[in-house]
Short mmCIF file of C-alpha atoms in Angstrom, two decimals:
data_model
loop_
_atom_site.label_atom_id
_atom_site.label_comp_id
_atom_site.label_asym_id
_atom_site.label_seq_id
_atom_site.Cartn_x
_atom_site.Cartn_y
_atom_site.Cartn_z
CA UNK A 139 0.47 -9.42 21.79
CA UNK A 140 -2.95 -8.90 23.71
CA UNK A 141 -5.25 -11.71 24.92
CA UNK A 142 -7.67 -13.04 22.67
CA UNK A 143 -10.80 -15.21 23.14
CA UNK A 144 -12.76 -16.05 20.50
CA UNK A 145 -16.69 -17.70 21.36
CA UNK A 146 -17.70 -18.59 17.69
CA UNK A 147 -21.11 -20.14 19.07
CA UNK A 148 -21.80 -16.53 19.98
CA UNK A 149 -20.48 -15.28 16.50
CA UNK A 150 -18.59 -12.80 19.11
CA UNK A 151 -14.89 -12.90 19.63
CA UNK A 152 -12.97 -11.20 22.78
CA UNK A 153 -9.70 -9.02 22.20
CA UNK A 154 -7.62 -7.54 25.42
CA UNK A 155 -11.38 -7.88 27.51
CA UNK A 156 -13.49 -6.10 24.81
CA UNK A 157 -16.26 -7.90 23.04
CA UNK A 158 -16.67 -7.77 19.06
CA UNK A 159 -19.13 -9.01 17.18
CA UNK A 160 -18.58 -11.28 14.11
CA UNK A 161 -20.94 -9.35 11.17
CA UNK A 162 -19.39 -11.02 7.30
CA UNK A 163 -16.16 -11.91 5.94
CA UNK A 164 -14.63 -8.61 4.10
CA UNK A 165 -12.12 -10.15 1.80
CA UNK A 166 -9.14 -12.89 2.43
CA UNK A 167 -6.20 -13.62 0.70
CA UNK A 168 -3.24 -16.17 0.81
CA UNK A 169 -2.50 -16.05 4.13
CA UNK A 170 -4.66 -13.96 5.94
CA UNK A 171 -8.87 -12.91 5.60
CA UNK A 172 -10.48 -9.83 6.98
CA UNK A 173 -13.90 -9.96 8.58
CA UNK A 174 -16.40 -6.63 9.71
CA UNK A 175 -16.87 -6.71 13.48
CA UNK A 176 -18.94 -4.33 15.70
CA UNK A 177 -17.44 -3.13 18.74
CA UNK A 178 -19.75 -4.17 21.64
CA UNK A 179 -19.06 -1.64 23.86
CA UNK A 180 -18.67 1.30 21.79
CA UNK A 181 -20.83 0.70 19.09
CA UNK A 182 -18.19 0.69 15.88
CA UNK A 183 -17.31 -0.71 13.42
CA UNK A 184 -13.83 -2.23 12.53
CA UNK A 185 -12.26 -4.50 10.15
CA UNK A 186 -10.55 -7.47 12.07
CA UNK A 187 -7.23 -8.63 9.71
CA UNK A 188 -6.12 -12.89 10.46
CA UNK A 189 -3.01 -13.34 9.78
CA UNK A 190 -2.48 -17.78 9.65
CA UNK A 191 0.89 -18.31 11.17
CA UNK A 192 1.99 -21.83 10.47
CA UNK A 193 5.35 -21.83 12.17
CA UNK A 194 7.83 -19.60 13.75
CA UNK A 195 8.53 -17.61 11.30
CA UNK A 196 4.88 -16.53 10.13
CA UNK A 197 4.70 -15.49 13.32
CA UNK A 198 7.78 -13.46 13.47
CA UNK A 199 6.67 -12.03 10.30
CA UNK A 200 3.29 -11.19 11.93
CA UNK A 201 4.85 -9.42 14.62
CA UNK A 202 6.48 -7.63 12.63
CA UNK A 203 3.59 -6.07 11.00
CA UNK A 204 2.55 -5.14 14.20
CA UNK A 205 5.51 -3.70 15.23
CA UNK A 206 5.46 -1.38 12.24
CA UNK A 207 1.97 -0.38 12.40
CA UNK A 208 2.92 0.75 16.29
CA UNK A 209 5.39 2.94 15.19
CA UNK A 210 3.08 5.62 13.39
CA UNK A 211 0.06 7.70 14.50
CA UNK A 212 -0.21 9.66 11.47
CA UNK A 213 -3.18 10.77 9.67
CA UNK A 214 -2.15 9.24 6.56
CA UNK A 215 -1.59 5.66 7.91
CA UNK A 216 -3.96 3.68 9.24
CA UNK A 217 -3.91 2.64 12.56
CA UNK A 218 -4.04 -0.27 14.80
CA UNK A 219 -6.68 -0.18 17.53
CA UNK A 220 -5.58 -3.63 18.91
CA UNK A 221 -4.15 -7.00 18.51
CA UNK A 222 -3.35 -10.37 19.91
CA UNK A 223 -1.83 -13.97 18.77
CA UNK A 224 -4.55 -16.62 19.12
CA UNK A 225 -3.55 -20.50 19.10
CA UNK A 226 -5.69 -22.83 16.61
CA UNK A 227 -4.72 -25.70 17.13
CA UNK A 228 -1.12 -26.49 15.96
CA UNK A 229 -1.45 -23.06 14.15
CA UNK A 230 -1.87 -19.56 15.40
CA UNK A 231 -3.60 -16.45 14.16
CA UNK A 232 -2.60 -13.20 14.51
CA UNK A 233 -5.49 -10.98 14.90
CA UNK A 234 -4.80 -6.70 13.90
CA UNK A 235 -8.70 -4.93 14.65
CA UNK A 236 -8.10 -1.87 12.30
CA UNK A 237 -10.50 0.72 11.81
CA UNK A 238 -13.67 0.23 8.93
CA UNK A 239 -13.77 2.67 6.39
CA UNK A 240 -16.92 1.73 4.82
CA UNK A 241 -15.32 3.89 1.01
CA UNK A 242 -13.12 1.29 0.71
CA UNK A 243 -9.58 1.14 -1.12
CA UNK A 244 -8.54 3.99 -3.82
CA UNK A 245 -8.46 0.79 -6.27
CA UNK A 246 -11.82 0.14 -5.83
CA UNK A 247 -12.65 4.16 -6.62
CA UNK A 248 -10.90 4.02 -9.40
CA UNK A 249 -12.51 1.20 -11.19
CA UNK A 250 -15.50 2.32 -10.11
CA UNK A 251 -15.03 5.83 -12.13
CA UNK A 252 -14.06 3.62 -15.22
CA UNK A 253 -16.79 1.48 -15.44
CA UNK A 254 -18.52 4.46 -15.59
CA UNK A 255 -16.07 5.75 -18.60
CA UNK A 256 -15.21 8.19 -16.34
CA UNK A 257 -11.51 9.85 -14.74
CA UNK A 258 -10.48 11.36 -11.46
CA UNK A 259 -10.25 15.38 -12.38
CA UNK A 260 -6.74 16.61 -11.34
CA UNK A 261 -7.53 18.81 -8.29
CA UNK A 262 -8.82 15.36 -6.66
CA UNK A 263 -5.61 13.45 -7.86
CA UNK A 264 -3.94 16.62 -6.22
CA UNK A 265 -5.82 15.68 -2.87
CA UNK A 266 -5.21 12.36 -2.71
CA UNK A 267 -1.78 12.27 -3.75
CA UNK A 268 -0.51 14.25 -1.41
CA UNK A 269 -2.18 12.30 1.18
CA UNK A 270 -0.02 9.48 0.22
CA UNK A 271 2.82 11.28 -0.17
CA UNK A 272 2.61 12.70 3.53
CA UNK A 273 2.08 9.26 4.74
CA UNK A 274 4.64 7.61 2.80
CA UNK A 275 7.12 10.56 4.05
CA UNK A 276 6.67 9.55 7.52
CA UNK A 277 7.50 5.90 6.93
CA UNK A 278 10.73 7.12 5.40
CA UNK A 279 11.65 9.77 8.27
CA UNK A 280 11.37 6.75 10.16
CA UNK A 281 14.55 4.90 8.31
CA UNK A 282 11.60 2.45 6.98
CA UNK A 283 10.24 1.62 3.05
CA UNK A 284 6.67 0.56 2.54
CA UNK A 285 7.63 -1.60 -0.13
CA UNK A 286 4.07 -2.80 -1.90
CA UNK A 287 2.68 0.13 -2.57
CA UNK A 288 -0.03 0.19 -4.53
CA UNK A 289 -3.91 1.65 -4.79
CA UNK A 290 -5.05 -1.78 -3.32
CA UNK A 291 -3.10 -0.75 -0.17
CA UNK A 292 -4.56 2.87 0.13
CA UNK A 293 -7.82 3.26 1.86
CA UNK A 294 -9.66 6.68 1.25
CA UNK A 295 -12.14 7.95 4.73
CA UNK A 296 -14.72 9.95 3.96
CA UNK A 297 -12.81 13.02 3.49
CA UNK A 298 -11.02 11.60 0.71
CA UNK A 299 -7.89 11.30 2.80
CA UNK A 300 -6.01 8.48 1.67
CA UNK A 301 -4.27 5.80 4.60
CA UNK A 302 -1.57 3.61 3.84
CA UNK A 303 -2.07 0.05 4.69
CA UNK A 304 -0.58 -3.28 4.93
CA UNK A 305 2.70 -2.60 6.31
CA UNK A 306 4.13 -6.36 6.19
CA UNK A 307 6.35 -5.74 3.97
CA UNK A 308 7.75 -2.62 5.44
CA UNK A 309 11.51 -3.08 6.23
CA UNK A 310 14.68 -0.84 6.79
CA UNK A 311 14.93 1.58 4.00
CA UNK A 312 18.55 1.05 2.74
CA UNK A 313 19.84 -1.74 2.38
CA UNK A 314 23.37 -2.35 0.91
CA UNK A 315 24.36 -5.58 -0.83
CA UNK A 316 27.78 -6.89 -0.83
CA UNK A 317 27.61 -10.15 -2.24
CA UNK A 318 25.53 -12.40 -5.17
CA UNK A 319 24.12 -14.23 -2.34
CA UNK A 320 22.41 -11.23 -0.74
CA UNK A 321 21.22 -9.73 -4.13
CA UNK A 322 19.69 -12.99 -4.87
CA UNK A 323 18.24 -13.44 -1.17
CA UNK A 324 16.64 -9.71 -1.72
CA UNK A 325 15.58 -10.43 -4.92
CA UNK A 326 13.70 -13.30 -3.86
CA UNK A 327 12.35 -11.32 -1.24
CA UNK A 328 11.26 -8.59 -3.48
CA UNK A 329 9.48 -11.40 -5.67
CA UNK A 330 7.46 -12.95 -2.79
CA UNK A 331 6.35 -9.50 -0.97
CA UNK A 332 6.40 -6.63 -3.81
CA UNK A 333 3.74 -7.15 -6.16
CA UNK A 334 4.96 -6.93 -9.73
CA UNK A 335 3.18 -4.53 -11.68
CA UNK A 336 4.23 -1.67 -8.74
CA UNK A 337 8.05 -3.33 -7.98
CA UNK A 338 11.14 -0.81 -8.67
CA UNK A 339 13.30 -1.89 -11.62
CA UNK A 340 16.16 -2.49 -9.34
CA UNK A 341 14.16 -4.95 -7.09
CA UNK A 342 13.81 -7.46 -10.58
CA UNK A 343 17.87 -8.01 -10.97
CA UNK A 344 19.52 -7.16 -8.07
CA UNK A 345 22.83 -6.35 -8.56
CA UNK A 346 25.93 -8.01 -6.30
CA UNK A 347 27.09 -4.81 -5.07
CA UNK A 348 24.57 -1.84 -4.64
CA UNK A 349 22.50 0.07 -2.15
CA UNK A 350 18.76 -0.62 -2.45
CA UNK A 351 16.76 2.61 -0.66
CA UNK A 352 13.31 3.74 0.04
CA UNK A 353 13.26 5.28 -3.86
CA UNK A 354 11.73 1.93 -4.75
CA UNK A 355 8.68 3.51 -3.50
CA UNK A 356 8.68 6.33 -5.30
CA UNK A 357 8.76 4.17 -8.55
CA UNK A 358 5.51 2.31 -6.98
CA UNK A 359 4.45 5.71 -5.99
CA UNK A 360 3.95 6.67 -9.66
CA UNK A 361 2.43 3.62 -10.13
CA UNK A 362 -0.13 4.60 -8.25
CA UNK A 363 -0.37 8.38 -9.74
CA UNK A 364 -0.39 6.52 -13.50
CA UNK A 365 -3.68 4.31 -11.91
CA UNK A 366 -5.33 7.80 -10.57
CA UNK A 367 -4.77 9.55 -13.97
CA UNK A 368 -5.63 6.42 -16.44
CA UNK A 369 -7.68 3.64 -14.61
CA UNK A 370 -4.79 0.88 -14.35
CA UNK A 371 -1.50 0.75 -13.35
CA UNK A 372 1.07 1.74 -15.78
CA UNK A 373 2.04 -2.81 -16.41
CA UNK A 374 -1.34 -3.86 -15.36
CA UNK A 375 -1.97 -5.35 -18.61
CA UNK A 376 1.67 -6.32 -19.24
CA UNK A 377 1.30 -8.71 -16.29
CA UNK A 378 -2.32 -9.99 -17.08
CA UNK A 379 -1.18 -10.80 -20.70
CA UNK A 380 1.41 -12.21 -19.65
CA UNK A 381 4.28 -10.10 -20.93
CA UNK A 382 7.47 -9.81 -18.94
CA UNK A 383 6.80 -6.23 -16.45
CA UNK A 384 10.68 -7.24 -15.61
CA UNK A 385 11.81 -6.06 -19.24
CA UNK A 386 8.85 -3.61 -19.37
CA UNK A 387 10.26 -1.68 -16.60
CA UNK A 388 13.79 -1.06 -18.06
CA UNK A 389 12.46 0.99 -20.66
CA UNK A 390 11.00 4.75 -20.31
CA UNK A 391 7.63 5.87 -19.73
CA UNK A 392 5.60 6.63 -22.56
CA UNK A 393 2.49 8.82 -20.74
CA UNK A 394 -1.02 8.07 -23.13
CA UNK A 395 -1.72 11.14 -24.97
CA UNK A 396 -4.51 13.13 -23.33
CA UNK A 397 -6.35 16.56 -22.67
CA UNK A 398 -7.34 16.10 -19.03
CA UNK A 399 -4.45 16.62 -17.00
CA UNK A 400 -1.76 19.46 -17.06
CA UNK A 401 2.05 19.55 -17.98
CA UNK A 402 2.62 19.72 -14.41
CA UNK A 403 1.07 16.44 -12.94
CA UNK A 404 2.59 14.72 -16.81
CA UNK A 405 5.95 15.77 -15.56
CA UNK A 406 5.04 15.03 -11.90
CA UNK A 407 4.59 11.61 -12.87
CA UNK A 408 7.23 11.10 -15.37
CA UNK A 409 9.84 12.49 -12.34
CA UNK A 410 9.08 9.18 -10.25
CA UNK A 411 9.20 7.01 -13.13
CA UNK A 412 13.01 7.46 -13.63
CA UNK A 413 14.57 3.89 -14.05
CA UNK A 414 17.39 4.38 -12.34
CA UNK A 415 16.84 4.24 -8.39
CA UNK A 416 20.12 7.04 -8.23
CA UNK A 417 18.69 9.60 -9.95
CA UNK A 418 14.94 8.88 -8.94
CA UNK A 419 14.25 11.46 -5.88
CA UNK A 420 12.87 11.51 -2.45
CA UNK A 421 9.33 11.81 -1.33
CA UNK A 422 9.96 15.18 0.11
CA UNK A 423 11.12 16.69 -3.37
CA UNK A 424 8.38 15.25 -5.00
CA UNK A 425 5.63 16.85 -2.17
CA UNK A 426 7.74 19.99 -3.19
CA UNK A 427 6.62 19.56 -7.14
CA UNK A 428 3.17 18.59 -6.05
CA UNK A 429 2.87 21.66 -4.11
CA UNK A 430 3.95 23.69 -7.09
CA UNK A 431 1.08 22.88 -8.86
CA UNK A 432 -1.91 25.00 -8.90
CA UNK A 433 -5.17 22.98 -9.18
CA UNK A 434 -6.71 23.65 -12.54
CA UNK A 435 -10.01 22.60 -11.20
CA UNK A 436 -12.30 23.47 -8.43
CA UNK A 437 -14.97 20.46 -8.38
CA UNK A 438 -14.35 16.80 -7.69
CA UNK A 439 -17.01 15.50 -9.88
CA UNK A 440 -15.46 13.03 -12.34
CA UNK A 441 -14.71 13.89 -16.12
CA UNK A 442 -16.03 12.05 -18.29
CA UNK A 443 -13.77 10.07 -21.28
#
């Protein structure tokens, strides 16, 4: 990784000879916090990602995130502008300086149109799902899964293109199992890095022998249409009640009764929600159906309940 310096009297930190400066702490999580930094030389902004490595392995796992994120220049996923590994003490950091998009995540946009009683009109769900489809098709042409999917992990610029993010727990997308020892050691995988309410049935009870593919992100790809069309993912409130999403997820679909959106984006979304991974399809058959369907609208301003 690059060189890193960082002068925190300053509030300015140094990355492969190019000055940043320290503005407020975006958001942080279990491992790792994101802070806003201005570019010193060129004047922009970015969002600097810390990753805390405690050992060898965080670090490998860092790396690897890294390593992923070089591997695209696609519209649809964001990029990485730099990054370095930076010792603290008997720790290190791994620092990723990503590009700011002040709009935020496609999470945030949609709770935003709730509070307001308020849902995305289709033509915009159109948009920005296929945004996310083309990005998540290039991960796949690339023999990789995203794997935590979700609108959390979706950043929208301010064209409303959407950008994948947080590629850490992109890995190989198939992945045969031979044994009880490897289903188990992918299903506790799948438990630590796929969040719940978005993880593929097949991810919850592994089975000894079976192929696991990059279909487990179509699943979490509908997810993420179901939070577009009705405010929350589809086992949102399954999980914060407390419910089991593992049993949930075993069972078919039932799509809320509604006016606002078509047949077509109904069926759209009941085609990724198919429990069973084998007869689930690819991304690219599913940019087919989206491109089938004729936006009803021609406005993006929100519909009210």
């Amino acid at each position: 990784m690059g060189n890193a310096l960082c002068i925190c009297s300053r509030g300015t930190i140094t990355i492969n000879n190019k000055r940043y400066l320290l503005i407020h702490r975006l958001g942080e999580g279990g491992f790792s916090y994101v802070d806003l930094v201005e570019g010193l030389q060129d004047g922009r902004f970015y969002a600097l990602k810390r990753i805390i490595c405690h050992d060898k392995d965080d670090r490998q796992e860092a790396l690897h995130e890294v390593e992923m994120h070089l591997l695209f220049e696609h519209p649809n996923i964001l990029p990485l502008c730099a990054h370095a590994m930076v010792e603290k003490g008997s720790k290190h950091e791994a620092w990723l300086l990503l590009p700011f998009l002040k709009r935020g995540t496609l999470w945030q946009e949609v709770e935003a149109l709730r509070d307001k009683g308020c849902f995305m009109p289709e033509e915009r769900i159109l948009v920005i799902f296929h945004g996310i489809c083309r990005g998540l098709q290039a991960i796949h042409n690339k023999g990789h899964a995203h794997r935590d999917l979700k609108p959390t992990n979706v950043l929208l610029d301010n064209e409303d293109q959407p950008l994948l993010m947080d590629l850490g727990s992109m890995n190989q997308a198939r992945i045969e199992v031979r044994s009880s020892q490897e289903a188990m050691t992918i299903q506790d995988w799948a438990a630590q890095r796929c969040t719940i309410s978005y993880r593929a049935p097949e991810l919850f009870n592994v089975e000894r022998e079976c192929v696991i593919d990059e279909r487990t992100d179509i699943w979490s790809l509908g997810c993420v249409l179901y939070c577009m069309m009705f405010g929350e993912g589809p086992y949102d409130m399954i999980f914060q009640k407390g419910d089991s999403v593992a049993l949930a997820v075993q069972n078919r679909l039932t799509v809320p009764k509604n006016t606002r959106y078509s047949p077509a984006l109904e069926h759209l979304l009941s085609s990724t929600m198919i429990v069973n991974p084998q007869e689930r399809p690819f991304v690219a058959d599913i940019i087919c159906q989206l491109e089938a369907i004729q936006p009803p609208l021609t406005g993006h301003d929100a519909t009210r309940i």
